[in-house]
mmCIF file with all atom_site columns, C-alpha atoms in Angstrom:
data_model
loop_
_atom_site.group_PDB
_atom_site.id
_atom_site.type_symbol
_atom_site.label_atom_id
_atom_site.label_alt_id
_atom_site.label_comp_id
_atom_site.label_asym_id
_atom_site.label_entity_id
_atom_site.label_seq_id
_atom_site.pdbx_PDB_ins_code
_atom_site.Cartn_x
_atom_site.Cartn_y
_atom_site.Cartn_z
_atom_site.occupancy
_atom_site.B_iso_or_equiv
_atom_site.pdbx_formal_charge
_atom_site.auth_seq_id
_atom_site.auth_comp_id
_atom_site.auth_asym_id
_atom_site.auth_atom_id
_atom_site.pdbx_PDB_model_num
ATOM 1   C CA . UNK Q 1 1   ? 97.980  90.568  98.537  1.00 42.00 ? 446 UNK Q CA 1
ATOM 2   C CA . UNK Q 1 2   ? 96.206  90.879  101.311 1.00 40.00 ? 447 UNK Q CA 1
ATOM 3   C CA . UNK Q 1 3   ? 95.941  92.812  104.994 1.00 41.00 ? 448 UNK Q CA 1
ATOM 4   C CA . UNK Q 1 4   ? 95.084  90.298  108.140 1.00 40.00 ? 449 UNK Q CA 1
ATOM 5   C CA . UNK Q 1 5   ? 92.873  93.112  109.803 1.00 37.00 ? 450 UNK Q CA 1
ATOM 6   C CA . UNK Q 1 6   ? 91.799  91.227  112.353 1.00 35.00 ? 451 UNK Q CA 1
ATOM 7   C CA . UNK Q 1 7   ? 95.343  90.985  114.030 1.00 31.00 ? 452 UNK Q CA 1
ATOM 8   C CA . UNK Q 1 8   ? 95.987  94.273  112.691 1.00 35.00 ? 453 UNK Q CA 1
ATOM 9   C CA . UNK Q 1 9   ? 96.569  95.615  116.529 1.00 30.00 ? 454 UNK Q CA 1
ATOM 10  C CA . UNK Q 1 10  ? 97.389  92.579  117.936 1.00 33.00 ? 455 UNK Q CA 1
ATOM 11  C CA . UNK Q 1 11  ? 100.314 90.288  117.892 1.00 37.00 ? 456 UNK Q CA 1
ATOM 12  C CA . UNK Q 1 12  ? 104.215 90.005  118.944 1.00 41.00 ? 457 UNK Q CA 1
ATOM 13  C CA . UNK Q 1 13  ? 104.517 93.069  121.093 1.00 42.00 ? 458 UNK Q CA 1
ATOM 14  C CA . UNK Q 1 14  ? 101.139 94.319  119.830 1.00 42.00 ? 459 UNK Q CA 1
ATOM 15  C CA . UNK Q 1 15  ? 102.656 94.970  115.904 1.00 50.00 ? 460 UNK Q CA 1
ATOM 16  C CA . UNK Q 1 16  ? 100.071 94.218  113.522 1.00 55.00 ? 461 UNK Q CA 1
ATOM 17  C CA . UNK Q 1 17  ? 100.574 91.183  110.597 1.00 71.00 ? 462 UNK Q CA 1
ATOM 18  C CA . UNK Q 1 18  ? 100.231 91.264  106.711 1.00 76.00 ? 463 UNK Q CA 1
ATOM 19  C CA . UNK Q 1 19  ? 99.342  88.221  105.169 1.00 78.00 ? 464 UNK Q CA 1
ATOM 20  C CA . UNK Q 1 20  ? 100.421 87.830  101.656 1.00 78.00 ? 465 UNK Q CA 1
ATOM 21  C CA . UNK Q 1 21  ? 99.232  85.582  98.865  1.00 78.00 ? 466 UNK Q CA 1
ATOM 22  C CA . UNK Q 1 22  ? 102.060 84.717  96.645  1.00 78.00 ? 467 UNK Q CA 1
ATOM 23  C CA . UNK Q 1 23  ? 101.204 82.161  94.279  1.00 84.00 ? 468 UNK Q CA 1
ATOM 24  C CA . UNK Q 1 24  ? 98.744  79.986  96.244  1.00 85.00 ? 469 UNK Q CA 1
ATOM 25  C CA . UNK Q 1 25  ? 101.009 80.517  99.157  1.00 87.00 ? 470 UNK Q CA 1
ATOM 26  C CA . UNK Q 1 26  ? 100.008 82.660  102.250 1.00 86.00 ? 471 UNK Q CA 1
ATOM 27  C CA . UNK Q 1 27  ? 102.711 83.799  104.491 1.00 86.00 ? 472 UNK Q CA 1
ATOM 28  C CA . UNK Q 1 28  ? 101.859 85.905  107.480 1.00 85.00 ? 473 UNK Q CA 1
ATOM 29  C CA . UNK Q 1 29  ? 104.796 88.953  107.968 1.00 84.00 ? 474 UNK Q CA 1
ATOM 30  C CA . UNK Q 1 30  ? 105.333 91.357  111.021 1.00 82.00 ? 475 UNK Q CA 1
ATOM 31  C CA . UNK Q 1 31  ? 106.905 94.009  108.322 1.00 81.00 ? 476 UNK Q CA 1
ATOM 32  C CA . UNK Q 1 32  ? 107.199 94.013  104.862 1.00 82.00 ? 477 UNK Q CA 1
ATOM 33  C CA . UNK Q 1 33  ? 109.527 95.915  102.646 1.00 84.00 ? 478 UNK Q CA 1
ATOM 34  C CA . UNK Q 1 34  ? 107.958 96.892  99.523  1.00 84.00 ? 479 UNK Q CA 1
ATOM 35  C CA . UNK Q 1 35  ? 111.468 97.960  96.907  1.00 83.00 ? 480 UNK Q CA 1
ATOM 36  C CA . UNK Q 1 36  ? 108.709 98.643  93.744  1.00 79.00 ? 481 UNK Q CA 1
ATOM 37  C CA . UNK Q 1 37  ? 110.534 102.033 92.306  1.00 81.00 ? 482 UNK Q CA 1
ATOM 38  C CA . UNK Q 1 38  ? 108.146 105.088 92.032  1.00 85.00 ? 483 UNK Q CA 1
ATOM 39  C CA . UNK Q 1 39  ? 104.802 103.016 92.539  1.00 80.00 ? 484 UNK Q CA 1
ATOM 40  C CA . UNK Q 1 40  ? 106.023 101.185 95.844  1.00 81.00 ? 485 UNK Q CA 1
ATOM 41  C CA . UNK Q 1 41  ? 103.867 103.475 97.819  1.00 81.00 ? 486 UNK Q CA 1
ATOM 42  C CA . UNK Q 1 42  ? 100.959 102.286 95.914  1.00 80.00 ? 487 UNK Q CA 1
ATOM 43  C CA . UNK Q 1 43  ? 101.953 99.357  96.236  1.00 80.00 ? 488 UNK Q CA 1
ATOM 44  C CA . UNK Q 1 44  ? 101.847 99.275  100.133 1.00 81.00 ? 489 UNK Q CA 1
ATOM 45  C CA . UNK Q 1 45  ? 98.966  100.953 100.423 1.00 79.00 ? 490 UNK Q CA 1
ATOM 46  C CA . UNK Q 1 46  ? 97.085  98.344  98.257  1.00 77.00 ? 491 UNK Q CA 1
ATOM 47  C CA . UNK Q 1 47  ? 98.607  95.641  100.924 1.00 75.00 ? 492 UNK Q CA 1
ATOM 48  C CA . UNK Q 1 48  ? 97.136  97.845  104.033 1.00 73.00 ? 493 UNK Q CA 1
ATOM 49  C CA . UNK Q 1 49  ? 94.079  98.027  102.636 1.00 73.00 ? 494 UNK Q CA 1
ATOM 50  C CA . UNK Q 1 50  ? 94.001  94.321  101.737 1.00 68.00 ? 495 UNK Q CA 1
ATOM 51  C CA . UNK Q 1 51  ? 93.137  95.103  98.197  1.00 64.00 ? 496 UNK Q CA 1
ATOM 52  C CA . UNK Q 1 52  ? 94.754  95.336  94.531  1.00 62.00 ? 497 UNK Q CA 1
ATOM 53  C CA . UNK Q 1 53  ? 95.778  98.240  92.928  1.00 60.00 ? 498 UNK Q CA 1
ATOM 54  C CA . UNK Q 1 54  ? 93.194  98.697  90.889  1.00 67.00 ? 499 UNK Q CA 1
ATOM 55  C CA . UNK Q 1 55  ? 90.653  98.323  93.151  1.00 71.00 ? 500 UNK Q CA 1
ATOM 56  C CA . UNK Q 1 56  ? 92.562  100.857 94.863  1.00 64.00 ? 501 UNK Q CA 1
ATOM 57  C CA . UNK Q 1 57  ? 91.701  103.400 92.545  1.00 69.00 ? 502 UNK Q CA 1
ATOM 58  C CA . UNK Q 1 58  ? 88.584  102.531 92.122  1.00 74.00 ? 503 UNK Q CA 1
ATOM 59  C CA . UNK Q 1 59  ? 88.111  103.336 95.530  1.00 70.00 ? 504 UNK Q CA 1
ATOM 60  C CA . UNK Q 1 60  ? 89.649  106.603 96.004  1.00 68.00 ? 505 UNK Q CA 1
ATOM 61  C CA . UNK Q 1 61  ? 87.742  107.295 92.986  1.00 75.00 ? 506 UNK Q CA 1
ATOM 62  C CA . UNK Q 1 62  ? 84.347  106.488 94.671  1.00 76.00 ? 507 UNK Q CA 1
ATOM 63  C CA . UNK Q 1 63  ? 85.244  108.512 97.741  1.00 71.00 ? 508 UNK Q CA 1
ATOM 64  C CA . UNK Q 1 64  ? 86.393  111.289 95.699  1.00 72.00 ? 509 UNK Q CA 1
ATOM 65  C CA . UNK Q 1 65  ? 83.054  111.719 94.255  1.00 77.00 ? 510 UNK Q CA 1
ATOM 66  C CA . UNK Q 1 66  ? 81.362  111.237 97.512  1.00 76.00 ? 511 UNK Q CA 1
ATOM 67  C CA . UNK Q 1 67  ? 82.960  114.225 98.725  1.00 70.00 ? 512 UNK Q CA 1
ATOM 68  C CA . UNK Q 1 68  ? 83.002  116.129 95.564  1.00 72.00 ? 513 UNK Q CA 1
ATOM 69  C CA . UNK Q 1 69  ? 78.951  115.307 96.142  1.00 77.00 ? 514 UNK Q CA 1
ATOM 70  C CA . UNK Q 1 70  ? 79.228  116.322 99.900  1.00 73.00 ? 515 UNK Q CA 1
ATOM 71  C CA . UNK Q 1 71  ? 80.755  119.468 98.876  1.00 67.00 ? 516 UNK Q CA 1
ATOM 72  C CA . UNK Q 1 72  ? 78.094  120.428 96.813  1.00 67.00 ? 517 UNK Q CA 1
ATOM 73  C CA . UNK Q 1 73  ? 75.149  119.662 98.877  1.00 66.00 ? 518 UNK Q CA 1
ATOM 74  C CA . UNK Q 1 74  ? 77.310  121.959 101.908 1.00 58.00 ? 519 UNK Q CA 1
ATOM 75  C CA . UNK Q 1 75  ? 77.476  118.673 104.149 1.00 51.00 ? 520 UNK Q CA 1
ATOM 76  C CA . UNK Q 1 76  ? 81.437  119.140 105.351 1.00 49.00 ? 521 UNK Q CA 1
ATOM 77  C CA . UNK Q 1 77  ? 80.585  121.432 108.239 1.00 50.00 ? 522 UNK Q CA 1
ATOM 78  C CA . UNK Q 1 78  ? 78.698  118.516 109.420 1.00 50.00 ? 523 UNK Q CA 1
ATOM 79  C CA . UNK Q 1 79  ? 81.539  115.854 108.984 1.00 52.00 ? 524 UNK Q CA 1
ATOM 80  C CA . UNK Q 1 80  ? 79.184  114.133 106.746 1.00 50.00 ? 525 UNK Q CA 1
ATOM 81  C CA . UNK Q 1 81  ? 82.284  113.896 104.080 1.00 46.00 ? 526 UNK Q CA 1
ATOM 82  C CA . UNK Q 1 82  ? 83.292  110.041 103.379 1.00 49.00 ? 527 UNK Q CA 1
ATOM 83  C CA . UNK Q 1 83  ? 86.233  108.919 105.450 1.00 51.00 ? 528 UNK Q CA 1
ATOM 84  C CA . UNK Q 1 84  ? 88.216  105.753 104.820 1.00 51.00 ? 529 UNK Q CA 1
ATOM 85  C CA . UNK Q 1 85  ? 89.286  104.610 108.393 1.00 46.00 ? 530 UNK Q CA 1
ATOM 86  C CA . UNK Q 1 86  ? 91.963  102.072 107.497 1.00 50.00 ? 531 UNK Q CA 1
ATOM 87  C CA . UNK Q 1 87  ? 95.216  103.475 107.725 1.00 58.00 ? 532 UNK Q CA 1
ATOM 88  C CA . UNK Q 1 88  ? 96.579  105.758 104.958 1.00 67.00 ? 533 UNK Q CA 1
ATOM 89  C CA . UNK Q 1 89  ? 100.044 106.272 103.675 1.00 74.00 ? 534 UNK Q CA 1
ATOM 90  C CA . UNK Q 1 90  ? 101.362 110.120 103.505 1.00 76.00 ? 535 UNK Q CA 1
ATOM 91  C CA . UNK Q 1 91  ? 100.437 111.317 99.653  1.00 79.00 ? 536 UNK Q CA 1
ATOM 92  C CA . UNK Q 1 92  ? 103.916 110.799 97.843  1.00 84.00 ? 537 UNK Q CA 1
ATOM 93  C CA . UNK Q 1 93  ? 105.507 113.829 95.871  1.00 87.00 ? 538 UNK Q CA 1
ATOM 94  C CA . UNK Q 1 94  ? 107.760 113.550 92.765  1.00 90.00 ? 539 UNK Q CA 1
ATOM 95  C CA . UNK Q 1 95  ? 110.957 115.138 91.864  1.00 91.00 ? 540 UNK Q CA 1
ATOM 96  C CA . UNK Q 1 96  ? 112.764 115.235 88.617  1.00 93.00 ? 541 UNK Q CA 1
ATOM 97  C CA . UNK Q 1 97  ? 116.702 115.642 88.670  1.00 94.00 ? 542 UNK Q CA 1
ATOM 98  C CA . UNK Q 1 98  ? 118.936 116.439 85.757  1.00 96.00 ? 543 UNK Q CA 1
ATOM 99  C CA . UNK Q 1 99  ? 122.592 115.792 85.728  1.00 97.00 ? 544 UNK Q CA 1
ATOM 100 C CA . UNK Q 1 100 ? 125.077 117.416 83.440  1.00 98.00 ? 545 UNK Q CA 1
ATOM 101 C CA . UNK Q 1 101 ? 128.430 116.362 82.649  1.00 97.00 ? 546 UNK Q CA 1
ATOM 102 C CA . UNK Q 1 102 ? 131.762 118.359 82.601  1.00 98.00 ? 547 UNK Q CA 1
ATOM 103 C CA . UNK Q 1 103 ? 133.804 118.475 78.684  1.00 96.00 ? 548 UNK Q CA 1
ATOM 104 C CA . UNK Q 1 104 ? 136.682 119.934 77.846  1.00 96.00 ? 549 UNK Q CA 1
ATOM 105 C CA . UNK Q 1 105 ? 138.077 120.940 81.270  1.00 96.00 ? 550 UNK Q CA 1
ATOM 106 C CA . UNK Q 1 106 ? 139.809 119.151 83.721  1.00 95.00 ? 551 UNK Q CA 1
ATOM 107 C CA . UNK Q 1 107 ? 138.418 118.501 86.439  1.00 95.00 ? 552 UNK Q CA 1
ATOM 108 C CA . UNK Q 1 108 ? 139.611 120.046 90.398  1.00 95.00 ? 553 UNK Q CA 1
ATOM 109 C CA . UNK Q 1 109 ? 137.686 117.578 92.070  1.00 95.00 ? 554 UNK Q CA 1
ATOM 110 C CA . UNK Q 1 110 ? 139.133 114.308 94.109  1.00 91.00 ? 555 UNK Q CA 1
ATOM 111 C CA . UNK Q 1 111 ? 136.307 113.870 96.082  1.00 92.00 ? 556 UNK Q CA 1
ATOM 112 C CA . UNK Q 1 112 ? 132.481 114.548 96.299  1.00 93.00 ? 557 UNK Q CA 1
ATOM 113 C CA . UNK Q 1 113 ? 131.538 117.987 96.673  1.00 94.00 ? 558 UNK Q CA 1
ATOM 114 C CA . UNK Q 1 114 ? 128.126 118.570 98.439  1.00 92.00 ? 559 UNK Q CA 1
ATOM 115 C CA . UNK Q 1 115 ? 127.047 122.391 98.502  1.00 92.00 ? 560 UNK Q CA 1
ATOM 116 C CA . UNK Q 1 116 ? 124.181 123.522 101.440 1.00 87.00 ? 561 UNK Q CA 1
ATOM 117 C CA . UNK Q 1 117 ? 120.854 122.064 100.528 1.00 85.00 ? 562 UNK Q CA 1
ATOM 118 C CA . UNK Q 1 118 ? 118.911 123.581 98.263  1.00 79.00 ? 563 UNK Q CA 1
ATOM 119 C CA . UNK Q 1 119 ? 115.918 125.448 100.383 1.00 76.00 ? 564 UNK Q CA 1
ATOM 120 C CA . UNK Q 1 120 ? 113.510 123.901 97.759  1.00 74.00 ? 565 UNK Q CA 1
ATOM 121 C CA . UNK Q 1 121 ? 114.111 120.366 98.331  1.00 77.00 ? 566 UNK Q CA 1
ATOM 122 C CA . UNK Q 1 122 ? 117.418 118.102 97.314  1.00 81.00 ? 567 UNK Q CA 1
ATOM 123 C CA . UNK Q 1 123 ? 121.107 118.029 98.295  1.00 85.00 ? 568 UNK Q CA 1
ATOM 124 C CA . UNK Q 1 124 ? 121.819 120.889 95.778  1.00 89.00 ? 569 UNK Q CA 1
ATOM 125 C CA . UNK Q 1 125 ? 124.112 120.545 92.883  1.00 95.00 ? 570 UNK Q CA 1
ATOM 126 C CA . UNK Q 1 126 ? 126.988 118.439 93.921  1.00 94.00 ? 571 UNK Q CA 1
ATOM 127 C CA . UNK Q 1 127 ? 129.886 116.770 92.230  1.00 97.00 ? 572 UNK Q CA 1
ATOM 128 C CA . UNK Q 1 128 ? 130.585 113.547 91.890  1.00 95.00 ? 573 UNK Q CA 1
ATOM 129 C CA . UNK Q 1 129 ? 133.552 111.346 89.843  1.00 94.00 ? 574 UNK Q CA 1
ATOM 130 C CA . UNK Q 1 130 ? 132.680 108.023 88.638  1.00 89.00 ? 575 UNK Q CA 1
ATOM 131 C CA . UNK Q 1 131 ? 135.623 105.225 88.140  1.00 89.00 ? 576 UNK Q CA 1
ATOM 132 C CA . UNK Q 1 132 ? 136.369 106.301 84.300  1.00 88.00 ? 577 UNK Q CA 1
ATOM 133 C CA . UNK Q 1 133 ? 137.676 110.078 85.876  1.00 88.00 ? 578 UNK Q CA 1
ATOM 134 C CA . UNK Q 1 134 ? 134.361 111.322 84.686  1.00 93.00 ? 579 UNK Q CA 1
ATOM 135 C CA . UNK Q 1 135 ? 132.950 114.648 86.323  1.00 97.00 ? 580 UNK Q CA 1
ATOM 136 C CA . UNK Q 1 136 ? 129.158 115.180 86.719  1.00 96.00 ? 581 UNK Q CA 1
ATOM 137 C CA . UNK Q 1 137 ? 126.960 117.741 88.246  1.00 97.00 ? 582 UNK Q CA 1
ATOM 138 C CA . UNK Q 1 138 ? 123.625 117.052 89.444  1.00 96.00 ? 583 UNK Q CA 1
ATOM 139 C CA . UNK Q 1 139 ? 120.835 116.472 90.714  1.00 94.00 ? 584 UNK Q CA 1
ATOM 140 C CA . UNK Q 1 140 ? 119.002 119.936 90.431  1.00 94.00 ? 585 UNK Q CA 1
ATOM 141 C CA . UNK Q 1 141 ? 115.029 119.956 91.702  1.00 91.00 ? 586 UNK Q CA 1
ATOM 142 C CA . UNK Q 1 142 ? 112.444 119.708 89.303  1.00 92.00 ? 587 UNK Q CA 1
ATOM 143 C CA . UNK Q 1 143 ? 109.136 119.519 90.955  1.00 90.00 ? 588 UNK Q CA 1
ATOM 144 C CA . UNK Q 1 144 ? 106.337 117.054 88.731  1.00 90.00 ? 589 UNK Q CA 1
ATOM 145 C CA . UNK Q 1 145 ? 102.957 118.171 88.936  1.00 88.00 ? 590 UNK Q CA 1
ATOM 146 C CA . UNK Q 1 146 ? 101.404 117.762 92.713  1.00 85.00 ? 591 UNK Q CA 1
ATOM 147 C CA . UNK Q 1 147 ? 98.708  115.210 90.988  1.00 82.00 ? 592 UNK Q CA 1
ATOM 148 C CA . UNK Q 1 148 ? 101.379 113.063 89.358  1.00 84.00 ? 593 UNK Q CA 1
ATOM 149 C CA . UNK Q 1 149 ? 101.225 110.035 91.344  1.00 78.00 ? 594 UNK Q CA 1
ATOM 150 C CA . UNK Q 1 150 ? 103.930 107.902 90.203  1.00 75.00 ? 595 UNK Q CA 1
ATOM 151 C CA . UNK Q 1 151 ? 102.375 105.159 88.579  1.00 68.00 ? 596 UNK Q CA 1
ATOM 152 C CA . UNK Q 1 152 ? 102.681 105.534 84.652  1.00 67.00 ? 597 UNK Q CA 1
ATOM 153 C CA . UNK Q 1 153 ? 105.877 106.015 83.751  1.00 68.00 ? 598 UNK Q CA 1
ATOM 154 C CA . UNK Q 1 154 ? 105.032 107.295 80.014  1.00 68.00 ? 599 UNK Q CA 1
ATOM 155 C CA . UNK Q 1 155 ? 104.076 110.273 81.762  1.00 78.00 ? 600 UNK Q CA 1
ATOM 156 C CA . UNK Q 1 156 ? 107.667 111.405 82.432  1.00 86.00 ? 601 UNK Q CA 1
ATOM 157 C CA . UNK Q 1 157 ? 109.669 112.971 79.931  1.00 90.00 ? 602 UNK Q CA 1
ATOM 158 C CA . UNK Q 1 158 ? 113.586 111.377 81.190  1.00 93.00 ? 603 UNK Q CA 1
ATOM 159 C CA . UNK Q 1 159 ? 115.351 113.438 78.660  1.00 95.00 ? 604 UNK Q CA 1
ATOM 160 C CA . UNK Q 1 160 ? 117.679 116.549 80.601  1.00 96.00 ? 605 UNK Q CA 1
ATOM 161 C CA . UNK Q 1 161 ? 116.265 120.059 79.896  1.00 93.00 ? 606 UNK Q CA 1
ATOM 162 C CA . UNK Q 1 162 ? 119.052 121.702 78.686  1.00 93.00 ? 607 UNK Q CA 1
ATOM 163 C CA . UNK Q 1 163 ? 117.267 124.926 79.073  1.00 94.00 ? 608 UNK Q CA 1
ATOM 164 C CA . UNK Q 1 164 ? 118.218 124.673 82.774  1.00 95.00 ? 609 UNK Q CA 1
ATOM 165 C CA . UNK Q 1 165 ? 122.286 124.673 82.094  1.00 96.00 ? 610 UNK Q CA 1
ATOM 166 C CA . UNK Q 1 166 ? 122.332 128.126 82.832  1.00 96.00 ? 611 UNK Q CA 1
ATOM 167 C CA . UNK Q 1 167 ? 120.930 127.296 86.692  1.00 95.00 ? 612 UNK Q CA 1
ATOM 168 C CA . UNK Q 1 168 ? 123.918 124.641 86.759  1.00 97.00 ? 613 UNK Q CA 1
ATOM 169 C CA . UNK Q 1 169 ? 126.322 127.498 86.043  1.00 97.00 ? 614 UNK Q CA 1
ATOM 170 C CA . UNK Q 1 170 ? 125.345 129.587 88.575  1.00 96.00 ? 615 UNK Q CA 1
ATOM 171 C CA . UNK Q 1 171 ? 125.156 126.957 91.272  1.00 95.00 ? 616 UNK Q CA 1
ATOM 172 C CA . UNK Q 1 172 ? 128.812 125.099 90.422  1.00 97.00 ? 617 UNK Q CA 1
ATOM 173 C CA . UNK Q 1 173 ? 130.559 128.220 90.182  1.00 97.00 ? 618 UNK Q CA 1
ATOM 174 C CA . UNK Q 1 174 ? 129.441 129.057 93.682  1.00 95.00 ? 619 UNK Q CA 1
ATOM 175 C CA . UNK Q 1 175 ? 131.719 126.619 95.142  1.00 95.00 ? 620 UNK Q CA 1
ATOM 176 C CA . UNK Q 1 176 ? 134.062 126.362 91.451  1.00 97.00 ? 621 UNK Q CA 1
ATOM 177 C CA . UNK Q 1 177 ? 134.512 129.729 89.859  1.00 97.00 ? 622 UNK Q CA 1
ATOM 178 C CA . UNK Q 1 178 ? 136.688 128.451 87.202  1.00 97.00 ? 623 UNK Q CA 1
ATOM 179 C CA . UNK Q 1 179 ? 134.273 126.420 85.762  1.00 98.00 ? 624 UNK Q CA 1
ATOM 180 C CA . UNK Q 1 180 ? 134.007 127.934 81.512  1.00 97.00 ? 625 UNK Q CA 1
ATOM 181 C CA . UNK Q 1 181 ? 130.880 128.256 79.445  1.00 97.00 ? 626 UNK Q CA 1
ATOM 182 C CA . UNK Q 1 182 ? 129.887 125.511 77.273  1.00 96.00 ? 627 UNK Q CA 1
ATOM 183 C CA . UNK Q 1 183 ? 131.828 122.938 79.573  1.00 97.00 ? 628 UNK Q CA 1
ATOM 184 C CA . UNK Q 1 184 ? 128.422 121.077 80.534  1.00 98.00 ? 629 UNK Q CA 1
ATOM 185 C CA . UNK Q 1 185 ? 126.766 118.647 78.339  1.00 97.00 ? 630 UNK Q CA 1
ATOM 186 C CA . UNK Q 1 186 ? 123.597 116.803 79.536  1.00 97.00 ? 631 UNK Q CA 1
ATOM 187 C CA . UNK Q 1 187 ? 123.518 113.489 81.138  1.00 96.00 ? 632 UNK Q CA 1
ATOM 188 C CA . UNK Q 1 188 ? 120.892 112.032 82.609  1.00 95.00 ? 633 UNK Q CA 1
ATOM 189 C CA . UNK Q 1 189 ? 118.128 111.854 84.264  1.00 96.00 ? 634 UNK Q CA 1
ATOM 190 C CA . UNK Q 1 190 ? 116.147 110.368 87.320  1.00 94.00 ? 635 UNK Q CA 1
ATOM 191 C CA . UNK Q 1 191 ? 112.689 110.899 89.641  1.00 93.00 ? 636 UNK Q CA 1
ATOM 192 C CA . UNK Q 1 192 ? 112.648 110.330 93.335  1.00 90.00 ? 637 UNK Q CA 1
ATOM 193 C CA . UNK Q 1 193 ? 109.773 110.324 95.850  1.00 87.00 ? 638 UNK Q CA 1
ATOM 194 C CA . UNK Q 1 194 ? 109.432 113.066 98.960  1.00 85.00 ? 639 UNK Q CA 1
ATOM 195 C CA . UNK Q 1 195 ? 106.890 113.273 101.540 1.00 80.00 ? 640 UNK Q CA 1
ATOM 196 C CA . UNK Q 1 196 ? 106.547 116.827 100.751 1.00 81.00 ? 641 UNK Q CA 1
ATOM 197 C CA . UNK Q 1 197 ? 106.506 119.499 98.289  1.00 82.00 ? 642 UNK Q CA 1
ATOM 198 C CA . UNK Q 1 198 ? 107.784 123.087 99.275  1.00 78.00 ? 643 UNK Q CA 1
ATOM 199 C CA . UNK Q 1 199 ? 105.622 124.410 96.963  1.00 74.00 ? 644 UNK Q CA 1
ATOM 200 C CA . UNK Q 1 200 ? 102.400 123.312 99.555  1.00 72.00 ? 645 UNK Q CA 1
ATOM 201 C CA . UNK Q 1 201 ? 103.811 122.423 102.684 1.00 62.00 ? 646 UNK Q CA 1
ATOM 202 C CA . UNK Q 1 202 ? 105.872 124.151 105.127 1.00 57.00 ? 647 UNK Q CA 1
ATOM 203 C CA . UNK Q 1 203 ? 106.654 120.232 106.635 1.00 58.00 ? 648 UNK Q CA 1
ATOM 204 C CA . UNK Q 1 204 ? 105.535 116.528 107.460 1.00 57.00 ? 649 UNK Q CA 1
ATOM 205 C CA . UNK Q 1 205 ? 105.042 115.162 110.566 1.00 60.00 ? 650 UNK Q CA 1
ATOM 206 C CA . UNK Q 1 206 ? 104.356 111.505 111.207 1.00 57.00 ? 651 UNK Q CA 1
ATOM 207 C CA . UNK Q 1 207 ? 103.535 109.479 114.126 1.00 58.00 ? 652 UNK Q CA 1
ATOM 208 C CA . UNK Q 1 208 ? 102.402 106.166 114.890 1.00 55.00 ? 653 UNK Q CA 1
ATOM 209 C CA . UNK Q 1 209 ? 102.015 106.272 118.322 1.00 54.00 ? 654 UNK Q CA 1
ATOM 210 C CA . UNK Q 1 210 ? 98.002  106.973 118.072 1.00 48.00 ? 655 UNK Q CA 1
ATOM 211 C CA . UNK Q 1 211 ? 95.667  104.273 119.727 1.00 46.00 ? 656 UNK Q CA 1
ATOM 212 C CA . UNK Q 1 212 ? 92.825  105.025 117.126 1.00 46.00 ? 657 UNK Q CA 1
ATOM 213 C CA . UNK Q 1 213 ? 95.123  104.743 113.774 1.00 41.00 ? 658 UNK Q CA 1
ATOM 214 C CA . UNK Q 1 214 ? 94.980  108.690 112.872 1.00 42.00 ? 659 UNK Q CA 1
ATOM 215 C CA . UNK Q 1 215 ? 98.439  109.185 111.618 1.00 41.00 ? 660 UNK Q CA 1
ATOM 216 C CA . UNK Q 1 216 ? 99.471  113.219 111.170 1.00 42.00 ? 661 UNK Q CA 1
ATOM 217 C CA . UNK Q 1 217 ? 100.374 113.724 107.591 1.00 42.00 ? 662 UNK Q CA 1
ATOM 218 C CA . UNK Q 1 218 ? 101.787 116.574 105.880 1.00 43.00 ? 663 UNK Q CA 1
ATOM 219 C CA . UNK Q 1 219 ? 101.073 120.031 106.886 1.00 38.00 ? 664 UNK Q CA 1
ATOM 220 C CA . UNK Q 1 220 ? 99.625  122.784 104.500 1.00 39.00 ? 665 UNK Q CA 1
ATOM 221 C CA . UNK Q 1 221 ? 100.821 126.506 104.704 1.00 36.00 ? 666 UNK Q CA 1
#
């Protein structure tokens, strides 16, 4: 996989190209959808910056060091920190959702039920029937740590945390008061990317309108 820099800014309507090598075959692409699960952002980034993935890391390594080096020898203040000019996707955050299932009650529900969004990230804790009648609850928001990156999935623990039933109660019975103790088993589980975490940003911003490639990323409190 590789990036065609050279024709990065030029092109049909001045879009840049991505040449990709695909078993011996090159094939030059105005966009390209990378569908990859929880690592396609590495994924794309490795194809900007006409590289693989692990030499990738290797590189953010190197220029991690470089500043960790600047830092010490009190070279920021003179922009003397390493900067990697090609362009950089926003840093990916992960979320864990649980889902719990409704036993021994019947449901009320015909059709989805979406609460207001939850004010730390997510849809809230919604309702949904699947075709066997089934009634499940879910997702909640379980932040992974910030430095998670996505890209070893043995690093996830996919079983539900029952400990967080009791948050389940208290959010279905805001919109279904009837809803009896011990009526929730656990389910499943899933992760899912965001641009941002609430627990370090107040939002993201993102343009691509700049001439010289700076792209605003996501904004710190």
């Amino acid at each position: 996989i590789g990036n065609d820099s050279d024709n990065h800014h030029h092109g049909n309507g001045g879009k840049g190209r991505v040449r990709l090598r695909v078993d011996g075959v090159e094939i030059d692409c105005e966009n390209v959808i990378v569908c990859a699960g929880l690592a396609s952002d590495k994924i794309a980034q490795s194809i900007l910056m006409g590289t693989t993935l692990r030499e990738m890391k290797e590189r953010q390594e190197q220029l991690l060091q470089q500043q960790q080096q600047n830092d010490a020898n009190d070279n920021i203040k003179n922009n003397n920190h390493p900067k990697d000019t090609r362009m950089q996707l926003p840093k990916q955050y992960y979320a864990k959702g649980n889902y719990f299932k409704l036993e021994n009650q019947k449901s009320p529900f015909t059709r989805l039920i979406y609460p207001l969004p939850d004010p730390k990230g997510g849809l809230g804790v919604h309702a949904t029937m699947d075709l066997s009648g089934s009634t499940r609850f879910g997702p909640d928001v379980q932040w992974l740590p910030p430095d998670f990156d996505g890209s070893e999935d043995e690093n996830i623990d996919w079983n539900v945390d029952a400990e967080r039933s009791k948050l389940f109660y208290d959010a279905i019975r805001e919109y279904w008061p009837g809803l009896e103790d011990g009526n929730l088993v656990p389910d499943y589980t899933g992760v899912r990317p965001k641009l941002w975490n609430p627990d370090l940003h107040n939002f993201c911003s993102k343009s691509d309108n700049n001439d010289d490639g700076d792209d605003e990323g996501v904004s710190d409190n």
